[in-house]
CSV table of C-alpha atoms and ligand atoms in Angstrom, one decimal:
chain,number,residue,atom,x,y,z
A,21,UNK,CA,71.7,120.0,57.4
A,22,UNK,CA,70.0,123.2,59.3
A,23,UNK,CA,70.5,126.8,57.9
A,24,UNK,CA,71.5,129.2,60.2
A,25,UNK,CA,72.5,132.6,57.9
A,26,UNK,CA,71.0,133.9,54.8
A,27,UNK,CA,72.1,137.4,52.5
A,28,UNK,CA,68.9,137.6,50.3
A,29,UNK,CA,69.3,139.9,47.3
A,30,UNK,CA,71.8,142.1,49.6
A,31,UNK,CA,73.4,145.5,47.4
A,32,UNK,CA,76.0,147.8,49.1
A,33,UNK,CA,77.0,151.0,47.6
A,34,UNK,CA,79.1,153.8,49.4
A,35,UNK,CA,78.3,156.6,48.0
A,36,UNK,CA,78.1,156.1,44.0
A,37,UNK,CA,80.1,153.3,44.1
A,38,UNK,CA,78.8,149.9,43.7
A,39,UNK,CA,80.8,147.1,45.8
A,40,UNK,CA,78.0,144.5,45.8
A,41,UNK,CA,75.3,143.7,43.6
A,42,UNK,CA,72.4,141.2,44.6
A,43,UNK,CA,74.3,138.7,46.7
A,44,UNK,CA,72.4,135.7,48.2
A,45,UNK,CA,73.8,132.8,50.0
A,46,UNK,CA,73.2,130.6,52.6
A,47,UNK,CA,75.2,129.3,55.3
A,48,UNK,CA,74.7,126.1,57.0
A,49,UNK,CA,75.1,125.2,60.8
A,50,UNK,CA,78.4,124.2,61.7
A,51,UNK,CA,80.0,124.7,58.0
A,52,UNK,CA,83.3,126.4,57.0
A,53,UNK,CA,82.0,128.7,54.5
A,54,UNK,CA,85.0,130.9,52.9
A,55,UNK,CA,84.5,134.0,50.9
A,56,UNK,CA,87.3,134.1,48.0
A,57,UNK,CA,87.7,137.0,45.9
A,58,UNK,CA,90.8,139.5,45.3
A,59,UNK,CA,91.6,142.3,47.2
A,60,UNK,CA,88.8,145.4,47.1
A,61,UNK,CA,86.0,143.1,45.7
A,62,UNK,CA,84.2,143.6,48.7
A,63,UNK,CA,84.7,140.3,50.8
A,64,UNK,CA,85.3,142.8,53.9
A,65,UNK,CA,81.7,144.5,53.8
A,66,UNK,CA,80.0,141.7,53.3
A,67,UNK,CA,81.8,140.1,56.8
A,68,UNK,CA,81.3,144.2,58.5
A,69,UNK,CA,77.4,143.9,57.1
A,70,UNK,CA,76.5,140.3,59.0
A,71,UNK,CA,78.6,141.5,61.7
A,72,UNK,CA,77.0,144.7,62.1
A,73,UNK,CA,79.6,147.1,61.4
A,74,UNK,CA,77.8,148.1,58.2
A,75,UNK,CA,74.0,148.2,56.6
A,76,UNK,CA,73.2,146.6,53.3
A,77,UNK,CA,72.1,149.3,50.8
A,78,UNK,CA,69.6,147.1,50.2
A,79,UNK,CA,68.3,143.1,50.8
A,80,UNK,CA,68.3,141.5,53.9
A,81,UNK,CA,70.6,139.7,56.6
A,82,UNK,CA,68.3,136.5,58.0
A,83,UNK,CA,69.6,134.9,61.0
A,84,UNK,CA,67.7,131.7,62.3
A,85,UNK,CA,64.8,132.8,60.1
A,86,UNK,CA,65.0,136.4,61.4
A,87,UNK,CA,65.8,139.9,59.7
A,88,UNK,CA,68.5,141.4,61.8
A,89,UNK,CA,69.5,144.2,59.5
A,90,UNK,CA,69.0,146.7,62.3
A,91,UNK,CA,70.3,144.6,65.3
A,92,UNK,CA,73.2,146.2,67.3
A,93,UNK,CA,76.2,144.5,67.0
A,94,UNK,CA,76.1,143.6,70.3
A,95,UNK,CA,72.9,141.6,70.2
A,96,UNK,CA,74.3,139.8,66.9
A,97,UNK,CA,75.9,135.9,68.3
A,98,UNK,CA,78.8,136.3,66.5
A,99,UNK,CA,82.0,137.5,66.7
A,100,UNK,CA,84.7,138.7,64.4
A,101,UNK,CA,88.3,137.8,64.4
A,102,UNK,CA,90.3,140.8,62.9
A,103,UNK,CA,93.4,140.3,60.6
A,104,UNK,CA,95.7,142.2,63.1
A,105,UNK,CA,94.4,140.4,66.1
A,106,UNK,CA,93.0,143.8,67.8
A,107,UNK,CA,94.5,142.2,71.0
A,108,UNK,CA,94.6,144.9,74.6
A,109,UNK,CA,98.0,145.8,74.9
A,110,UNK,CA,98.2,146.4,78.4
A,111,UNK,CA,96.5,143.1,78.8
A,112,UNK,CA,98.1,139.4,79.6
A,113,UNK,CA,96.9,136.9,77.7
A,114,UNK,CA,94.3,135.7,80.8
A,115,UNK,CA,92.7,139.0,80.6
A,116,UNK,CA,92.6,139.3,76.9
A,117,UNK,CA,90.5,136.1,76.5
A,118,UNK,CA,88.5,136.8,79.5
A,119,UNK,CA,87.5,140.3,78.9
A,120,UNK,CA,84.4,139.3,76.9
A,121,UNK,CA,83.1,137.3,79.6
A,122,UNK,CA,84.2,140.0,82.5
A,123,UNK,CA,82.3,142.7,80.9
A,124,UNK,CA,79.1,140.3,81.0
A,125,UNK,CA,79.5,140.7,85.1
A,126,UNK,CA,79.9,136.7,85.2
A,127,UNK,CA,81.7,135.4,88.3
A,128,UNK,CA,85.5,135.1,88.7
A,129,UNK,CA,86.0,131.8,89.1
A,130,UNK,CA,83.4,130.8,86.5
A,131,UNK,CA,85.4,133.2,83.9
A,132,UNK,CA,89.0,131.2,85.2
A,133,UNK,CA,87.3,128.0,84.3
A,134,UNK,CA,86.3,129.1,80.7
A,135,UNK,CA,89.5,131.2,80.3
A,136,UNK,CA,92.0,128.2,81.0
A,137,UNK,CA,89.5,125.2,79.0
A,138,UNK,CA,89.4,128.0,76.2
A,139,UNK,CA,93.2,128.6,76.2
A,140,UNK,CA,93.7,124.4,76.6
A,141,UNK,CA,91.4,124.1,73.6
A,142,UNK,CA,93.8,126.6,71.2
A,143,UNK,CA,97.4,125.2,73.3
A,144,UNK,CA,97.9,128.1,74.8
A,145,UNK,CA,97.5,126.7,78.1
A,146,UNK,CA,101.0,127.5,79.1
A,147,UNK,CA,100.8,131.1,78.2
A,148,UNK,CA,97.8,132.9,80.4
A,149,UNK,CA,100.7,135.6,81.8
A,150,UNK,CA,102.5,136.5,78.6
A,151,UNK,CA,101.6,140.0,77.1
A,152,UNK,CA,100.3,140.0,73.8
A,153,UNK,CA,103.8,141.6,72.5
A,154,UNK,CA,105.7,138.4,73.9
A,155,UNK,CA,103.7,136.1,71.4
A,156,UNK,CA,104.9,135.1,67.9
A,157,UNK,CA,102.1,136.3,65.1
A,158,UNK,CA,100.9,133.0,65.2
A,159,UNK,CA,99.9,132.6,68.9
A,160,UNK,CA,98.6,136.2,69.0
A,161,UNK,CA,96.3,134.7,66.2
A,162,UNK,CA,95.5,131.9,68.7
A,163,UNK,CA,94.7,134.4,71.3
A,164,UNK,CA,92.2,136.6,68.9
A,165,UNK,CA,90.5,132.8,68.1
A,166,UNK,CA,90.3,132.4,71.9
A,167,UNK,CA,88.8,135.6,72.7
A,168,UNK,CA,86.0,134.9,70.0
A,169,UNK,CA,85.2,131.5,71.2
A,170,UNK,CA,85.0,132.3,74.7
A,171,UNK,CA,81.6,134.2,74.4
A,172,UNK,CA,80.3,130.9,72.7
A,173,UNK,CA,79.2,132.5,69.7
A,174,UNK,CA,76.8,131.1,66.8
A,175,UNK,CA,79.2,132.5,64.2
A,176,UNK,CA,82.8,133.5,63.7
A,177,UNK,CA,83.3,135.8,61.2
A,178,UNK,CA,87.2,135.4,60.1
A,179,UNK,CA,88.3,138.9,58.2
A,180,UNK,CA,91.1,137.3,56.7
A,181,UNK,CA,93.0,136.4,59.8
A,182,UNK,CA,95.9,134.7,58.2
A,183,UNK,CA,96.9,137.7,55.7
A,184,UNK,CA,100.0,138.9,58.5
A,185,UNK,CA,101.4,135.8,58.8
A,186,UNK,CA,104.7,134.3,57.1
A,187,UNK,CA,103.9,131.5,54.8
A,188,UNK,CA,105.3,128.7,57.0
A,189,UNK,CA,103.4,129.6,60.1
A,190,UNK,CA,100.2,130.1,57.8
A,191,UNK,CA,100.1,126.9,56.6
A,192,UNK,CA,100.2,125.8,60.8
A,193,UNK,CA,97.5,128.1,61.2
A,194,UNK,CA,95.3,126.6,58.3
A,195,UNK,CA,95.7,123.2,59.6
A,196,UNK,CA,94.8,124.5,63.3
A,197,UNK,CA,91.6,126.5,61.8
A,198,UNK,CA,90.5,123.4,60.1
A,199,UNK,CA,90.9,121.4,63.0
A,200,UNK,CA,89.4,123.7,65.4
A,201,UNK,CA,86.5,124.6,63.6
A,202,UNK,CA,85.3,120.8,63.5
A,203,UNK,CA,85.8,120.6,67.2
A,204,UNK,CA,84.1,123.6,68.5
A,205,UNK,CA,81.4,123.4,65.8
A,206,UNK,CA,80.7,126.8,65.6
A,207,UNK,CA,79.9,128.2,61.7
A,208,UNK,CA,83.1,130.0,60.3
A,209,UNK,CA,82.8,132.6,58.0
A,210,UNK,CA,86.1,132.6,56.3
A,211,UNK,CA,87.6,135.3,53.5
A,212,UNK,CA,90.6,135.4,51.8
A,213,UNK,CA,92.0,136.2,48.6
A,214,UNK,CA,94.2,132.5,48.6
A,215,UNK,CA,92.6,130.0,46.5
A,216,UNK,CA,94.9,127.5,47.8
A,217,UNK,CA,93.8,128.4,51.7
A,218,UNK,CA,90.1,128.3,50.7
A,219,UNK,CA,90.2,124.9,48.8
A,220,UNK,CA,92.1,123.3,52.2
A,221,UNK,CA,90.1,124.9,54.4
A,222,UNK,CA,86.0,125.2,53.2
A,223,UNK,CA,83.1,123.1,53.3
A,224,UNK,CA,82.0,125.8,50.9
A,225,UNK,CA,83.2,128.5,48.9
A,226,UNK,CA,81.7,131.7,47.2
A,227,UNK,CA,84.0,133.3,44.4
A,228,UNK,CA,83.6,137.1,44.3
A,229,UNK,CA,83.9,138.7,41.2
A,230,UNK,CA,82.7,141.9,39.5
A,231,UNK,CA,80.6,142.9,42.5
A,232,UNK,CA,78.7,139.3,42.7
A,233,UNK,CA,79.2,135.7,43.3
A,234,UNK,CA,80.6,133.8,40.5
A,235,UNK,CA,80.0,130.4,41.9
A,236,UNK,CA,79.1,129.1,45.3
A,237,UNK,CA,80.0,125.1,46.0
A,238,UNK,CA,82.2,122.6,47.4
A,239,UNK,CA,86.0,123.0,46.6
A,240,UNK,CA,85.2,119.8,44.0
A,241,UNK,CA,82.0,121.4,43.0
A,242,UNK,CA,83.9,124.4,42.1
A,243,UNK,CA,86.9,122.6,40.1
A,244,UNK,CA,84.8,120.2,38.7
A,245,UNK,CA,81.7,121.5,37.8
A,246,UNK,CA,82.5,124.8,36.9
A,247,UNK,CA,79.4,126.9,35.9
A,248,UNK,CA,81.3,130.1,34.0
A,249,UNK,CA,84.5,130.2,32.0
A,250,UNK,CA,85.6,132.5,34.5
A,251,UNK,CA,85.5,129.7,37.1
A,252,UNK,CA,86.8,127.1,34.8
A,253,UNK,CA,90.2,129.1,34.6
A,254,UNK,CA,90.0,130.5,38.1
A,255,UNK,CA,91.1,127.0,39.8
A,256,UNK,CA,93.6,125.5,38.1
A,257,UNK,CA,93.6,125.4,34.3
A,258,UNK,CA,91.0,124.7,31.4
A,259,UNK,CA,90.9,124.4,27.8
A,260,UNK,CA,88.0,126.3,26.4
A,261,UNK,CA,87.5,125.1,23.0
A,262,UNK,CA,84.5,126.4,20.6
A,263,UNK,CA,82.0,124.0,19.4
A,264,UNK,CA,78.8,123.5,17.5
A,265,UNK,CA,76.5,120.8,18.1
A,266,UNK,CA,76.1,118.2,14.9
A,267,UNK,CA,73.3,115.8,15.8
A,268,UNK,CA,72.3,113.6,18.4
A,269,UNK,CA,70.9,110.5,20.0
A,270,UNK,CA,69.5,109.5,23.3
A,271,UNK,CA,72.4,108.8,25.1
A,272,UNK,CA,75.4,111.2,23.2
A,273,UNK,CA,75.9,114.5,21.4
A,274,UNK,CA,78.6,114.7,18.6
A,275,UNK,CA,80.1,118.1,18.1
A,276,UNK,CA,82.0,119.8,15.6
A,277,UNK,CA,85.2,121.7,17.1
A,278,UNK,CA,88.1,123.7,15.7
A,279,UNK,CA,90.0,120.6,16.5
A,280,UNK,CA,87.9,117.9,15.0
A,281,UNK,CA,84.8,116.1,15.7
A,282,UNK,CA,84.0,114.3,19.4
A,283,UNK,CA,81.5,112.7,21.2
A,284,UNK,CA,80.0,113.8,24.9
A,285,UNK,CA,77.3,112.0,27.0
A,286,UNK,CA,73.8,113.5,26.2
A,287,UNK,CA,73.2,116.8,28.1
A,288,UNK,CA,69.8,118.7,28.0
A,289,UNK,CA,70.8,121.9,27.9
A,290,UNK,CA,72.5,121.2,24.4
A,291,UNK,CA,70.3,121.7,21.5
A,292,UNK,CA,71.1,121.0,17.8
A,293,UNK,CA,73.3,123.6,16.0
A,294,UNK,CA,73.7,125.2,19.6
A,295,UNK,CA,77.0,126.7,19.3
A,296,UNK,CA,79.0,126.4,23.1
A,297,UNK,CA,82.9,126.6,24.6
A,298,UNK,CA,83.9,123.3,25.9
A,299,UNK,CA,85.9,123.1,28.9
A,300,UNK,CA,88.0,120.2,29.3
A,301,UNK,CA,91.5,120.3,32.0
A,302,UNK,CA,94.8,119.7,30.9
A,303,UNK,CA,94.8,116.4,32.5
A,304,UNK,CA,91.7,115.2,31.2
A,305,UNK,CA,93.1,115.2,27.5
A,306,UNK,CA,94.6,111.6,26.5
A,307,UNK,CA,97.2,110.6,24.2
A,308,UNK,CA,95.5,107.2,22.5
A,309,UNK,CA,96.1,105.8,18.9
A,310,UNK,CA,94.1,107.0,16.0
A,311,UNK,CA,90.6,105.7,16.4
A,312,UNK,CA,86.9,107.5,15.4
A,313,UNK,CA,86.5,109.3,18.3
A,314,UNK,CA,90.3,111.1,18.5
A,315,UNK,CA,91.3,114.3,17.2
A,316,UNK,CA,94.8,114.5,15.3
A,317,UNK,CA,96.7,117.6,16.8
A,318,UNK,CA,100.7,118.5,16.1
A,319,UNK,CA,103.1,119.0,18.9
A,320,UNK,CA,104.2,122.6,19.5
A,321,UNK,CA,106.6,122.4,22.5
A,322,UNK,CA,106.9,119.6,25.6
A,323,UNK,CA,107.8,120.7,29.0
A,324,UNK,CA,109.7,118.1,31.2
A,325,UNK,CA,108.3,118.3,34.8
A,326,UNK,CA,110.1,115.4,36.4
A,327,UNK,CA,108.2,112.2,36.2
A,328,UNK,CA,105.5,114.1,33.8
A,329,UNK,CA,105.2,116.5,31.3
A,330,UNK,CA,103.4,118.9,29.6
A,331,UNK,CA,102.6,119.5,25.9
A,332,UNK,CA,101.1,122.0,23.7
A,333,UNK,CA,99.4,121.3,20.9
A,334,UNK,CA,97.8,122.7,17.8
A,335,UNK,CA,94.9,121.6,15.5
A,336,UNK,CA,96.1,120.9,12.0
A,337,UNK,CA,95.4,124.7,11.0
A,338,UNK,CA,97.6,126.0,13.5
A,339,UNK,CA,94.9,128.4,14.8
A,340,UNK,CA,93.6,126.7,17.8
A,341,UNK,CA,95.8,125.4,20.8
A,342,UNK,CA,95.4,123.1,23.4
A,343,UNK,CA,97.5,122.2,26.5
A,344,UNK,CA,97.7,118.3,27.8
A,345,UNK,CA,99.4,117.7,31.2
A,346,UNK,CA,100.5,114.2,33.4
A,347,UNK,CA,101.8,112.9,30.7
A,348,UNK,CA,104.1,110.4,31.6
A,349,UNK,CA,107.8,111.8,30.8
A,350,UNK,CA,108.5,107.7,29.8
A,351,UNK,CA,105.8,108.6,27.1
A,352,UNK,CA,106.6,111.9,26.1
A,353,UNK,CA,110.3,111.2,25.7
A,354,UNK,CA,109.4,109.5,22.1
A,355,UNK,CA,107.6,112.4,21.5
A,356,UNK,CA,109.2,115.2,19.4
A,357,UNK,CA,108.0,119.2,18.5
A,358,UNK,CA,105.9,119.0,15.4
A,359,UNK,CA,105.1,115.6,15.4
A,360,UNK,CA,101.2,114.6,15.0
A,361,UNK,CA,99.8,112.8,17.8
A,362,UNK,CA,96.0,111.7,18.5
A,363,UNK,CA,94.3,112.6,21.6
A,364,UNK,CA,91.2,112.5,22.9
A,365,UNK,CA,89.1,114.1,25.5
A,366,UNK,CA,87.5,112.5,29.1
A,367,UNK,CA,84.3,113.8,28.0
A,368,UNK,CA,82.7,112.9,31.7
A,369,UNK,CA,84.9,115.6,33.1
A,370,UNK,CA,84.4,118.1,30.7
A,371,UNK,CA,82.3,121.3,30.8
A,372,UNK,CA,79.6,123.0,28.5
A,373,UNK,CA,79.4,126.7,28.8
A,374,UNK,CA,76.3,128.3,26.9
A,375,UNK,CA,76.8,132.0,28.3
B,2,ADP,P1,88.1,143.3,50.1
B,2,ADP,O1,87.5,142.9,51.4
B,2,ADP,O2,87.7,142.3,49.2
B,2,ADP,O3,89.8,144.0,49.8
B,2,ADP,P2,86.7,145.4,50.7
B,2,ADP,O4,85.3,144.9,51.2
B,2,ADP,O5,87.4,146.0,52.0
B,2,ADP,O6,87.5,144.7,49.9
B,2,ADP,O7,85.8,147.0,50.4
B,2,ADP,C1,85.3,146.9,48.6
B,2,ADP,C2,85.6,148.3,48.4
B,2,ADP,O8,84.8,149.2,48.6
B,2,ADP,C3,86.7,148.8,48.1
B,2,ADP,O9,86.7,149.2,46.7
B,2,ADP,C4,87.2,150.0,48.8
B,2,ADP,O10,87.7,150.7,48.8
B,2,ADP,C5,85.5,150.7,49.2
B,2,ADP,N1,85.1,150.4,50.8
B,2,ADP,C6,85.3,149.8,51.7
B,2,ADP,N2,84.8,150.6,52.6
B,2,ADP,C7,84.5,151.7,52.5
B,2,ADP,C8,83.9,152.9,53.0
B,2,ADP,N3,83.5,152.9,54.7
B,2,ADP,N4,83.4,154.1,52.1
B,2,ADP,C9,83.7,153.8,51.1
B,2,ADP,N5,84.5,153.0,50.3
B,2,ADP,C10,84.4,151.9,51.2
């Protein structure tokens, strides 16, 4: 996959306020890349720097191997779709979509053909004559996207474009955006604070936290291979257990934990007597019959959730706790608060955090 854009050691300050601290990432051609972070974390600032609306304090923005920090907005082959759509209220849909071509002095017949083509792509072929105020929020959003697509940019920057839509419409537009991006094959850089939205839409996600990227990867990478305890708890839930290495052989490592000893597959980052935090998702803790690898815990409570149940357990001393999820309710029915049970971790899917 070829690389289209890179941010290299990019930092941004407004006055004395640090917003972004040494951001690095590369985006591939035709990728749906999402920047995910809470409000105020600096997502729009990244999009604005890429679009040319503001400059990095330090670092480089590189497009197709060329540094573009000083390139003016109109020379960058990018288009931005804003949250508030920014449609021209006094122009109908056709003129809104064709505006970008008109100012480039493209002839009328060509504009007409292109506008009708693009309106068909976004499913608004019958809305040419409508004024923006005669459209629903979702339709206005499609017009804004059509207006970006028609100029054939190499990258479309989407600044939280679904933020103003109600939940139902937002779901429909998510599906639409995902389909359309694959169809038109333009790189999308999308920002959102919504985790589910990011997971659903993205080829890769960059999670912004505390002015930096915490991790960049596919939704599955971020879920199954979190690199920090922050990331382990960011998507879904994760039990974090204090551990120490006892000994290791060629294939496995024996560790001591607050719940008892267990064995994990060999890992090159783990040395003798190392103390670390082990992350295991609640659905990867299994109820088992007592065996040499199992740990005994006490049930604190059981919540019935229909076909499955969630169980909270404590270690023998009662000072460390774990959540176990997706236990068949058939099985949990036979269990009661205070009872001792044996558990095992699916260590193929556990994470080791040494930070
Ligand atoms: P997000 O898109 O994640 O909500 P922004 O990138 O809009 O975050 O803003 C990040 C931080 O930078 C916020 O604290 C915001 O107040 C500040 N900020 C954004 N633009 C400016 C500006 N032009 N001048 C000063 N501070 C700004």
